[in-house]
């Protein structure tokens, strides 16, 4: 009787499979990395990585994941990160847990991070659990219990240590990129400025140069004939430069016909040539007030010049 | 020159209307030559001699006769031929009615100091000896003959040269060409109605009658020297315009120094000579007269532009290698000079 009872037990134990054992192939930990389990210091981050494979019918219940925050008085769960991918009818979960231990042991002390139970649900609401085992590690003190020198009357606190020099980030690649980008930006700006006619030497319109010249000259005493005439001459030179030949009063019509953009300025241009002739050839008294008109004419000609260059 | 001229009793404004009347009269007689008439007026008031050039039958002689009629004074004309000798201008010999040989004054001396216009037709057919005499008449307005010097204070020489025919011709020497203030190229009128008028209007068929129909002696030729001097005194030239005129003349002589380049021409070796002080002086005088004719008190660049081609073209001497295309090169040079030199 006793023997038959033992045989029955043996057979039943062979054919009976518990629920967990039945699910172990459907849900399994493919890989786990929990790092070094010794010599950890106070404040150190502990990284646990798990790769869990399940049949695609199982879905991890995110509510079963541990909640970030203080787990106990010395252990914080810093972060929980879960990523999942589907692969050949299986779901791969990548779980990363980051703990931080604030335990400050005076000697080497073994501590345990508690086990975690993850729940998986099937489409038929069948619940299956997977336990991530607890993890025991040893923490080490960061200082001696009694450093040498303690108790001396030299006034030095031997528990204090100098701060660690901050780690210097390598800035060289960033600096190089910054220099290249700044140079490109500068080049673009220069190109834009040149196109806009703001560079004195690369001016597209000679009238802008004439305007600057006249403005500079107009600071002198314009009642003096030579200063007054220098202003007029600057505009004459700009007109000649734009025309590619000397433009006299009698050729103004030809100039306006070949440069139609300036035709709207016919009247002020005629006035300018009249003033210029009066000053240069008829010894007329300078009219300093006209120089303002002259500057305005330069501005209008430069504006019209842009139009003519674009067209 | 001016000491032989009586003081003018005509006011400046009256002179303007007289000159305007003269030009209108010539233009109504000679069709389509308004620009030539204006240039002749400028030369007359600058007391410069004129070399005419042009196709045959375009009215050069009629034009000159008309100018002579309107100016008043005496007009003489001589035809240039290969056997013409200098003495033919001064005297001629003949057998008188009494059978004795006689000597009379030639065309130059016939009118004494009343000679106003002397027209030398086809000057390049005459020999260099004749050119030589003409040089003196033009430059000094005098000639020595019959043991005395004859002075022609009001004389203006017009010459015509035919550049189509080259046989039996003598090219005018450089010195003779330089003594002409202007060389005018007379072309036939371009306007259709004017040509039709010349073709069908009987008024233009008889040249002598036509010249006779022009108003005569509009301008007192004896006072031309005085008004010419007066114009030069009254019309102002500012330092800027003097500078411009000077650089125009320099650029014609030294185009390379002014950055003037012509296609297929080496500007450094292009010019051999010409446009010397006499030419520069004529340019300034002509510019002042043009300013005066346009009732301006001072010279402006356009006054130079009006006359520079007629004054400069015949007195520029090119390197012989460029003579084959002389007219085109000089036209191009003068255009470049006018486009390059700035004023102010």
XYZ file of C-alpha atoms in Angstrom:
655
model
C 0.000 0.000 0.000
C 2.758 2.314 0.915
C 4.648 1.458 -2.260
C 1.592 1.948 -4.461
C 0.937 5.250 -2.795
C 4.516 6.362 -3.578
C 4.202 5.220 -7.199
C 0.945 7.164 -7.586
C 2.542 10.259 -6.250
C 5.495 9.793 -8.566
C 3.294 9.402 -11.648
C 1.053 12.296 -10.787
C 4.082 14.459 -10.222
C 5.395 13.507 -13.638
C 2.179 14.320 -15.544
C 0.904 17.289 -13.552
C 2.239 20.586 -14.762
C 1.644 23.671 -12.680
C 0.167 26.841 -14.300
C 3.459 28.792 -14.136
C 5.347 25.930 -15.725
C 2.758 25.827 -18.495
C 3.329 29.562 -19.234
C 7.115 29.579 -18.885
C 7.736 28.996 -22.590
C 5.164 31.601 -23.558
C 6.763 34.256 -21.326
C 10.441 34.127 -20.648
C 13.326 36.354 -19.783
C 15.683 36.232 -22.728
C 18.390 38.285 -21.191
C 19.030 40.230 -18.061
C 21.836 42.527 -17.028
C 21.928 43.819 -13.493
C 25.495 44.960 -13.404
C 28.107 44.719 -10.688
C 26.750 43.497 -7.360
C 29.609 44.572 -5.144
C 31.467 47.699 -4.187
C 28.534 50.010 -4.811
C 28.739 53.411 -3.166
C 26.199 55.707 -1.696
C 24.297 57.644 -4.386
C 25.332 55.312 -7.167
C 22.896 54.502 -9.951
C 22.035 50.824 -10.413
C 20.948 49.873 -13.930
C 18.863 46.735 -14.463
C 18.022 45.725 -18.022
C 15.666 42.915 -18.944
C 14.696 41.554 -22.328
C 11.444 39.614 -22.005
C 9.930 37.595 -24.789
C 6.221 36.693 -24.844
C 3.830 35.142 -27.276
C 2.084 37.915 -29.085
C -1.215 37.046 -27.416
C 0.238 38.248 -24.084
C 0.321 41.894 -23.259
C 2.237 43.355 -20.389
C 0.020 45.241 -17.992
C 1.795 48.528 -17.504
C 0.067 48.943 -14.152
C 2.156 46.055 -12.907
C 5.367 47.982 -13.542
C 6.948 49.424 -10.405
C 6.185 53.066 -9.775
C 9.037 55.519 -9.926
C 9.882 57.063 -6.624
C 11.010 56.164 -3.163
C 10.834 52.388 -2.592
C 12.158 52.523 0.970
C 14.287 54.769 3.131
C 17.480 54.003 1.250
C 16.334 52.998 -2.252
C 14.777 55.118 -4.974
C 13.512 53.875 -8.287
C 14.846 56.565 -10.535
C 13.278 55.608 -13.813
C 11.297 52.883 -15.535
C 11.491 52.562 -19.260
C 9.679 50.013 -21.354
C 9.976 49.473 -25.060
C 8.295 46.750 -27.038
C 8.771 45.349 -30.510
C 6.906 42.676 -32.415
C 8.955 39.898 -33.963
C 7.742 36.621 -35.498
C 4.542 36.302 -33.442
C 6.392 37.239 -30.324
C 6.599 40.459 -28.428
C 9.974 41.569 -27.139
C 9.882 43.858 -24.117
C 12.961 45.805 -23.161
C 12.663 46.965 -19.591
C 15.198 49.330 -18.062
C 15.089 50.111 -14.373
C 17.386 52.608 -12.759
C 17.697 52.523 -8.983
C 19.643 54.782 -6.758
C 20.874 53.710 -3.394
C 21.295 56.221 -0.608
C 22.443 53.718 1.946
C 25.646 54.917 3.637
C 27.186 51.809 5.245
C 30.020 52.036 7.726
C 31.271 48.648 6.564
C 30.512 46.361 3.629
C 26.805 45.618 3.855
C 24.601 43.277 1.789
C 21.345 44.840 0.617
C 18.509 43.527 -1.480
C 16.414 45.131 -4.144
C 13.016 43.471 -3.878
C 11.614 41.231 -6.585
C 9.124 42.617 -9.089
C 6.127 40.804 -10.430
C 4.964 41.688 -13.914
C 1.486 40.776 -15.034
C 0.581 39.753 -18.559
C -2.939 39.479 -19.904
C -4.177 37.371 -22.774
C -7.057 38.411 -24.985
C -9.284 36.107 -22.918
C -8.417 38.165 -19.808
C -6.254 35.337 -18.514
C -3.631 36.720 -16.185
C -0.065 35.332 -16.103
C 2.707 36.661 -13.885
C 6.451 36.836 -14.307
C 8.714 37.530 -11.363
C 11.951 39.413 -11.706
C 14.020 38.028 -8.881
C 15.217 40.085 -6.020
C 18.793 41.226 -6.308
C 21.294 41.187 -3.534
C 24.398 43.315 -3.671
C 26.943 44.690 -1.314
C 27.518 48.339 -0.624
C 30.815 49.691 0.549
C 31.556 52.766 2.615
C 33.193 55.715 0.933
C 35.281 56.683 3.931
C 37.118 55.024 6.728
C 35.366 54.682 10.018
C 38.134 56.625 11.660
C 40.539 58.260 9.193
C 44.116 58.651 10.312
C 44.701 62.006 11.802
C 41.330 62.250 13.510
C 41.879 63.424 17.039
C 45.000 65.447 16.198
C 44.936 69.001 17.321
C 45.919 70.359 13.875
C 42.393 71.726 13.328
C 41.948 69.905 10.037
C 38.699 68.028 9.432
C 40.068 64.735 8.144
C 36.635 63.577 7.020
C 36.561 66.390 4.436
C 38.054 65.775 1.035
C 38.605 68.205 -1.764
C 35.899 68.362 -4.391
C 36.475 66.313 -7.461
C 37.406 68.414 -10.435
C 34.437 68.560 -12.769
C 34.827 66.451 -15.826
C 35.619 68.595 -18.823
C 33.460 68.003 -21.840
C 35.257 67.887 -25.155
C 34.312 71.126 -26.837
C 36.672 70.952 -29.812
C 34.234 69.358 -32.302
C 31.504 71.772 -31.247
C 33.893 74.698 -31.576
C 34.903 73.604 -35.092
C 31.286 73.294 -36.151
C 30.510 76.658 -34.630
C 33.391 78.308 -36.501
C 32.334 76.751 -39.822
C 28.701 77.763 -39.359
C 29.627 81.285 -38.274
C 31.904 81.653 -41.305
C 29.126 80.497 -43.601
C 26.721 82.899 -41.958
C 29.218 85.733 -42.380
C 29.723 84.894 -46.034
C 25.983 84.853 -46.625
C 25.621 88.183 -44.866
C 28.450 89.681 -46.923
C 26.836 88.421 -50.097
C 23.519 89.902 -49.082
C 25.097 93.214 -48.128
C 26.987 93.344 -51.425
C 23.816 92.607 -53.362
C 21.975 95.288 -51.470
C 24.642 97.810 -52.379
C 25.667 98.560 -48.805
C 29.334 97.812 -49.308
C 31.155 100.974 -50.314
C 33.561 99.273 -52.728
C 31.337 96.566 -54.119
C 28.520 98.991 -54.666
C 26.288 98.048 -57.510
C 24.918 101.520 -57.853
C 27.393 104.397 -58.261
C 24.662 106.727 -57.017
C 24.897 105.300 -53.495
C 28.597 106.030 -53.493
C 27.913 109.522 -54.807
C 25.359 110.010 -52.037
C 27.890 109.046 -49.364
C 30.526 111.218 -50.994
C 28.218 114.239 -51.156
C 27.093 113.710 -47.570
C 30.723 113.701 -46.456
C 31.546 116.733 -48.605
C 28.486 118.635 -47.443
C 29.974 118.870 -43.955
C 32.363 121.443 -45.385
C 31.491 125.037 -46.096
C 29.267 124.778 -49.168
C 29.314 128.491 -49.732
C 32.800 127.972 -51.087
C 32.617 127.256 -54.785
C 35.127 124.388 -54.782
C 33.263 122.449 -52.059
C 29.917 123.055 -53.728
C 31.279 122.003 -57.108
C 32.880 118.866 -55.621
C 29.391 117.750 -54.520
C 27.968 118.301 -58.000
C 30.951 116.605 -59.564
C 30.382 113.464 -57.464
C 26.920 113.053 -58.980
C 28.232 113.817 -62.471
C 30.778 111.038 -62.078
C 28.101 108.610 -60.895
C 25.930 109.421 -63.919
C 28.918 109.016 -66.251
C 29.810 105.721 -64.587
C 26.299 104.360 -64.978
C 26.111 105.542 -68.615
C 29.585 104.234 -69.466
C 30.390 107.548 -71.112
C 30.375 111.239 -70.327
C 26.853 112.594 -70.100
C 26.468 116.267 -70.911
C 23.238 118.195 -70.653
C 22.661 117.792 -74.389
C 23.001 114.014 -74.066
C 20.582 113.700 -71.160
C 17.708 112.669 -73.432
C 19.798 109.913 -74.979
C 20.786 108.736 -71.497
C 17.154 108.632 -70.377
C 16.175 106.727 -73.499
C 18.867 104.108 -72.985
C 18.178 103.919 -69.215
C 14.364 104.130 -69.002
C 14.382 103.409 -65.254
C 15.543 106.995 -64.702
C 12.881 108.577 -66.881
C 10.712 109.373 -63.874
C 13.574 111.550 -62.616
C 13.731 113.603 -65.792
C 12.790 116.866 -64.067
C 15.217 116.709 -61.114
C 17.990 115.539 -63.465
C 17.419 118.531 -65.738
C 17.425 120.769 -62.712
C 20.718 119.210 -61.600
C 22.363 119.824 -64.978
C 21.079 123.390 -64.983
C 22.516 124.005 -61.513
C 25.763 122.351 -62.509
C 26.140 124.381 -65.705
C 25.402 127.574 -63.809
C 28.101 126.799 -61.262
C 30.791 125.318 -63.467
C 30.467 127.447 -66.601
C 28.587 130.608 -65.665
C 30.323 131.293 -62.345
C 27.001 131.346 -60.479
C 27.090 131.753 -56.697
C 26.861 128.388 -54.895
C 23.448 127.443 -53.558
C 24.199 125.253 -50.522
C 20.490 124.476 -50.079
C 20.520 122.642 -53.410
C 22.901 119.997 -52.066
C 20.040 118.476 -50.038
C 18.107 118.087 -53.285
C 21.224 116.616 -54.793
C 21.465 113.980 -52.027
C 17.772 113.186 -52.484
C 18.319 112.843 -56.219
C 21.208 110.425 -55.573
C 18.907 108.353 -53.372
C 16.142 108.327 -55.987
C 18.615 107.441 -58.726
C 20.011 104.585 -56.624
C 16.501 103.246 -56.056
C 15.718 103.511 -59.757
C 19.090 101.955 -60.507
C 18.141 98.784 -58.610
C 15.022 98.569 -60.723
C 17.022 98.962 -63.888
C 19.532 96.304 -62.809
C 16.788 93.824 -61.974
C 14.924 94.369 -65.219
C 43.863 142.480 -88.143
C 41.520 144.488 -86.027
C 43.338 147.781 -86.435
C 42.117 147.970 -90.001
C 38.536 147.468 -88.933
C 36.268 150.331 -88.157
C 34.556 150.298 -84.798
C 31.167 148.685 -85.006
C 28.254 151.018 -84.484
C 25.869 148.090 -84.317
C 24.739 146.812 -80.944
C 25.237 143.186 -79.922
C 21.520 142.421 -80.148
C 21.422 143.951 -83.626
C 24.346 141.767 -84.588
C 22.348 138.748 -83.458
C 19.441 139.704 -85.675
C 21.774 140.470 -88.601
C 23.432 137.066 -88.328
C 20.060 135.390 -87.960
C 18.848 137.270 -91.047
C 21.949 136.218 -92.938
C 21.502 132.546 -92.034
C 17.828 132.611 -92.936
C 18.587 134.222 -96.253
C 21.232 131.617 -97.108
C 18.999 128.758 -95.951
C 16.140 129.952 -98.099
C 18.479 130.044 -101.088
C 20.422 126.827 -100.410
C 18.173 124.013 -99.273
C 19.040 121.440 -96.621
C 22.424 122.863 -95.565
C 21.414 124.446 -92.251
C 24.254 122.853 -90.300
C 26.864 123.806 -92.909
C 25.503 127.358 -92.942
C 25.778 127.517 -89.146
C 29.370 126.261 -89.289
C 30.256 128.790 -92.006
C 28.768 131.478 -89.771
C 30.911 130.286 -86.868
C 34.039 130.283 -89.048
C 33.189 133.742 -90.434
C 32.727 135.195 -86.960
C 35.937 133.450 -85.847
C 37.684 134.876 -88.924
C 38.744 131.411 -89.993
C 39.196 129.976 -93.457
C 37.163 127.060 -94.682
C 38.008 124.010 -96.735
C 34.962 122.555 -98.447
C 34.703 119.015 -99.546
C 31.897 117.179 -101.165
C 30.335 115.458 -104.072
C 30.023 117.280 -107.368
C 26.868 119.289 -107.974
C 25.778 119.576 -104.354
C 25.867 123.373 -104.458
C 29.220 124.242 -102.911
C 29.891 127.126 -105.286
C 26.337 128.400 -105.099
C 26.555 128.249 -101.318
C 29.763 130.238 -101.254
C 28.472 132.804 -103.712
C 25.382 133.242 -101.566
C 27.494 133.627 -98.437
C 29.581 136.212 -100.258
C 26.459 138.086 -101.366
C 24.990 138.178 -97.892
C 28.277 139.230 -96.316
C 28.830 141.938 -98.846
C 32.308 142.839 -99.990
C 33.963 141.416 -103.022
C 34.041 137.822 -104.041
C 36.766 136.309 -106.202
C 37.065 132.834 -107.505
C 39.857 130.908 -109.177
C 39.909 127.411 -110.559
C 42.771 125.187 -109.500
C 44.505 123.663 -112.490
C 47.809 121.914 -112.934
C 49.279 124.807 -114.943
C 48.140 127.487 -112.528
C 51.111 129.440 -111.202
C 51.311 131.776 -108.206
C 51.570 134.873 -110.360
C 48.193 134.008 -111.922
C 46.650 134.944 -108.595
C 48.475 138.235 -108.432
C 48.455 139.632 -111.983
C 47.750 138.823 -115.573
C 49.251 140.117 -118.793
C 47.444 140.978 -121.950
C 47.699 142.928 -125.193
C 45.812 146.180 -124.773
C 43.606 147.853 -127.374
C 46.511 150.028 -128.384
C 48.571 146.942 -129.118
C 50.863 147.399 -126.208
C 51.341 144.732 -123.549
C 49.492 145.434 -120.355
C 49.672 144.146 -116.803
C 46.639 144.153 -114.512
C 45.984 142.986 -111.006
C 45.001 139.362 -110.627
C 42.026 138.090 -108.651
C 43.738 138.541 -105.299
C 44.785 142.135 -105.840
C 41.889 143.338 -107.982
C 39.713 144.499 -105.114
C 42.462 145.652 -102.791
C 41.488 145.573 -99.135
C 37.824 145.236 -100.063
C 38.352 141.576 -100.915
C 35.996 139.692 -98.661
C 35.864 136.127 -99.917
C 38.358 134.310 -102.055
C 37.150 131.000 -103.372
C 39.744 128.556 -104.612
C 37.961 125.849 -106.510
C 39.578 122.385 -106.643
C 42.579 123.530 -104.668
C 44.260 120.138 -104.888
C 44.614 120.473 -108.644
C 46.958 123.446 -108.164
C 50.688 122.991 -107.714
C 52.463 123.308 -104.364
C 53.878 126.694 -105.485
C 50.326 128.019 -105.551
C 49.582 126.411 -102.199
C 52.611 128.203 -100.840
C 51.318 131.606 -101.904
C 47.924 130.767 -100.524
C 49.508 129.868 -97.209
C 50.817 133.373 -96.834
C 47.559 134.965 -97.905
C 45.659 132.880 -95.368
C 48.078 133.230 -92.483
C 49.035 136.887 -92.860
C 46.174 138.202 -95.004
C 48.725 139.986 -97.129
C 50.830 139.476 -100.244
C 53.874 141.258 -101.588
C 53.610 142.270 -105.222
C 54.581 145.222 -107.399
C 57.095 146.283 -104.763
C 54.548 146.730 -102.049
C 52.620 144.724 -99.525
C 48.940 144.395 -100.159
C 46.806 143.772 -97.107
C 43.401 142.095 -97.086
C 42.051 142.586 -93.580
C 38.598 141.216 -94.313
C 39.672 138.248 -96.369
C 38.219 134.853 -95.767
C 39.444 131.994 -97.933
C 37.146 129.195 -98.984
C 38.675 126.294 -100.819
C 37.148 123.251 -102.315
C 38.862 119.968 -102.927
C 37.693 117.034 -104.866
C 38.737 113.803 -103.176
C 37.171 111.492 -105.721
C 39.673 112.018 -108.493
C 43.347 111.526 -107.689
C 44.946 111.993 -111.138
C 46.996 115.158 -111.570
C 46.243 116.357 -108.075
C 48.571 117.584 -105.338
C 47.551 116.754 -101.814
C 47.508 119.832 -99.624
C 50.570 119.971 -97.372
C 49.976 119.630 -93.642
C 50.803 123.297 -93.039
C 48.227 124.416 -95.604
C 45.544 122.172 -94.181
C 46.249 123.437 -90.689
C 45.607 127.013 -91.795
C 42.006 126.189 -92.595
C 39.906 126.566 -89.500
C 37.351 124.001 -90.606
C 36.909 121.352 -93.180
C 33.228 121.085 -94.078
C 31.780 118.111 -95.808
C 28.879 119.242 -97.983
C 26.351 116.571 -98.772
C 23.197 116.752 -100.783
C 19.999 117.339 -98.810
C 18.355 114.200 -97.510
C 14.760 115.391 -97.201
C 12.581 114.166 -100.047
C 10.602 117.379 -100.359
C 13.799 119.426 -100.574
C 15.217 117.207 -103.295
C 11.925 117.399 -105.206
C 12.024 121.169 -104.832
C 15.569 121.290 -106.157
C 14.505 119.033 -108.993
C 11.307 120.702 -110.177
C 11.248 124.252 -108.831
C 12.547 126.532 -111.631
C 13.854 128.898 -108.971
C 16.731 126.507 -108.350
C 17.535 125.802 -111.981
C 19.552 128.949 -112.642
C 22.249 129.226 -109.987
C 23.156 132.829 -110.840
C 19.562 133.980 -110.588
C 19.187 132.056 -107.385
C 22.222 133.730 -105.830
C 20.959 137.055 -107.100
C 17.658 136.479 -105.301
C 19.379 136.317 -101.892
C 19.425 139.440 -99.735
C 22.676 141.266 -100.301
C 25.208 142.740 -97.920
C 23.185 141.931 -94.855
C 26.260 141.938 -92.693
C 28.742 144.777 -93.013
C 31.869 142.789 -93.817
C 34.143 145.656 -92.767
C 32.912 145.269 -89.196
C 33.310 141.504 -88.992
C 36.791 141.737 -87.480
C 35.487 144.016 -84.793
C 32.497 141.863 -83.840
C 34.708 138.754 -83.961
C 37.128 140.326 -81.479
C 34.252 141.565 -79.385
C 32.768 138.072 -79.150
C 36.087 136.667 -78.001
C 36.286 139.382 -75.343
C 32.758 139.110 -74.026
C 31.999 135.394 -73.991
C 33.434 133.924 -70.814
C 35.299 130.659 -70.439
C 35.335 129.299 -66.876
C 38.358 127.398 -65.510
C 36.322 124.186 -65.788
C 35.603 124.711 -69.469
C 39.200 125.724 -70.175
C 40.298 122.522 -68.523
C 37.805 120.540 -70.566
C 38.878 122.134 -73.859
C 42.538 121.554 -73.050
C 42.016 117.881 -72.229
C 39.923 117.376 -75.361
C 42.840 118.589 -77.484
C 45.408 116.596 -75.505
C 43.329 113.440 -75.729
C 43.116 113.810 -79.506
C 46.908 113.980 -79.700
C 47.638 111.414 -76.983
C 44.704 109.036 -76.856
C 46.671 106.311 -75.059
C 47.381 108.645 -72.119
C 43.653 109.078 -71.603
C 42.916 105.361 -71.725
C 41.278 105.633 -75.128
C 41.495 102.462 -77.135
C 40.052 101.793 -80.560
C 39.458 98.412 -82.095
C 42.297 97.137 -84.298
C 44.307 100.277 -83.599
C 47.337 100.811 -81.378
C 46.529 104.063 -79.588
C 50.192 104.593 -78.711
C 51.303 104.854 -82.315
C 48.098 106.085 -83.948
C 48.769 109.824 -83.977
C 51.754 111.330 -85.741
C 50.837 114.959 -85.184
C 48.270 117.673 -85.577
C 45.824 119.579 -83.398
C 48.564 121.974 -82.375
C 48.171 125.425 -80.836
C 46.531 126.887 -83.971
C 43.913 124.167 -83.977
C 43.377 124.529 -80.222
C 42.981 128.267 -80.638
C 40.465 127.814 -83.457
C 38.526 125.369 -81.272
C 38.285 127.883 -78.436
C 37.372 130.726 -80.804
C 34.722 128.675 -82.540
C 33.291 127.534 -79.195
C 32.960 131.138 -78.035
C 31.239 132.114 -81.275
C 28.834 129.183 -80.982
C 28.035 130.250 -77.406
C 27.436 133.793 -78.643
C 25.206 132.619 -81.495
C 23.157 130.707 -78.924
C 23.001 133.874 -76.829
C 24.991 132.432 -73.944
C 27.413 134.463 -71.911
C 29.811 131.576 -71.374
C 31.112 128.561 -73.197
C 29.710 125.115 -72.338
C 31.000 121.698 -73.467
C 28.377 121.449 -76.194
C 29.992 124.453 -77.931
C 33.109 122.361 -78.448
C 31.049 119.381 -79.561
C 29.367 121.409 -82.312
C 32.640 122.206 -84.063
C 35.286 119.767 -82.900
C 34.955 117.320 -85.785
C 35.121 120.050 -88.409
C 38.127 121.621 -86.670
C 40.090 118.541 -85.667
C 39.505 116.039 -88.428
C 41.618 117.564 -91.180
C 44.494 118.524 -88.886
C 45.090 115.101 -87.357
C 47.930 113.188 -88.994
C 47.804 109.464 -88.563
C 50.519 106.887 -88.662
C 50.622 105.943 -92.397
C 49.634 102.340 -91.624
C 46.222 103.600 -90.536
C 45.668 105.970 -93.469
C 43.793 103.311 -95.425
C 40.771 103.825 -93.142
C 41.488 107.367 -92.075
C 37.952 108.756 -91.965
C 36.485 105.899 -89.931
C 39.416 105.819 -87.480
C 39.357 109.568 -86.884
C 35.579 109.593 -86.453
C 35.900 106.768 -83.984
C 38.773 108.529 -82.172
C 36.830 111.778 -81.852
C 33.725 109.959 -80.613
C 35.806 108.136 -78.012
C 37.434 111.376 -76.906
C 34.040 113.055 -76.477
C 32.731 110.039 -74.552
C 35.785 109.796 -72.314
C 36.745 113.318 -71.293
C 34.545 114.466 -68.449
C 33.295 117.914 -67.681
C 32.816 118.833 -64.981
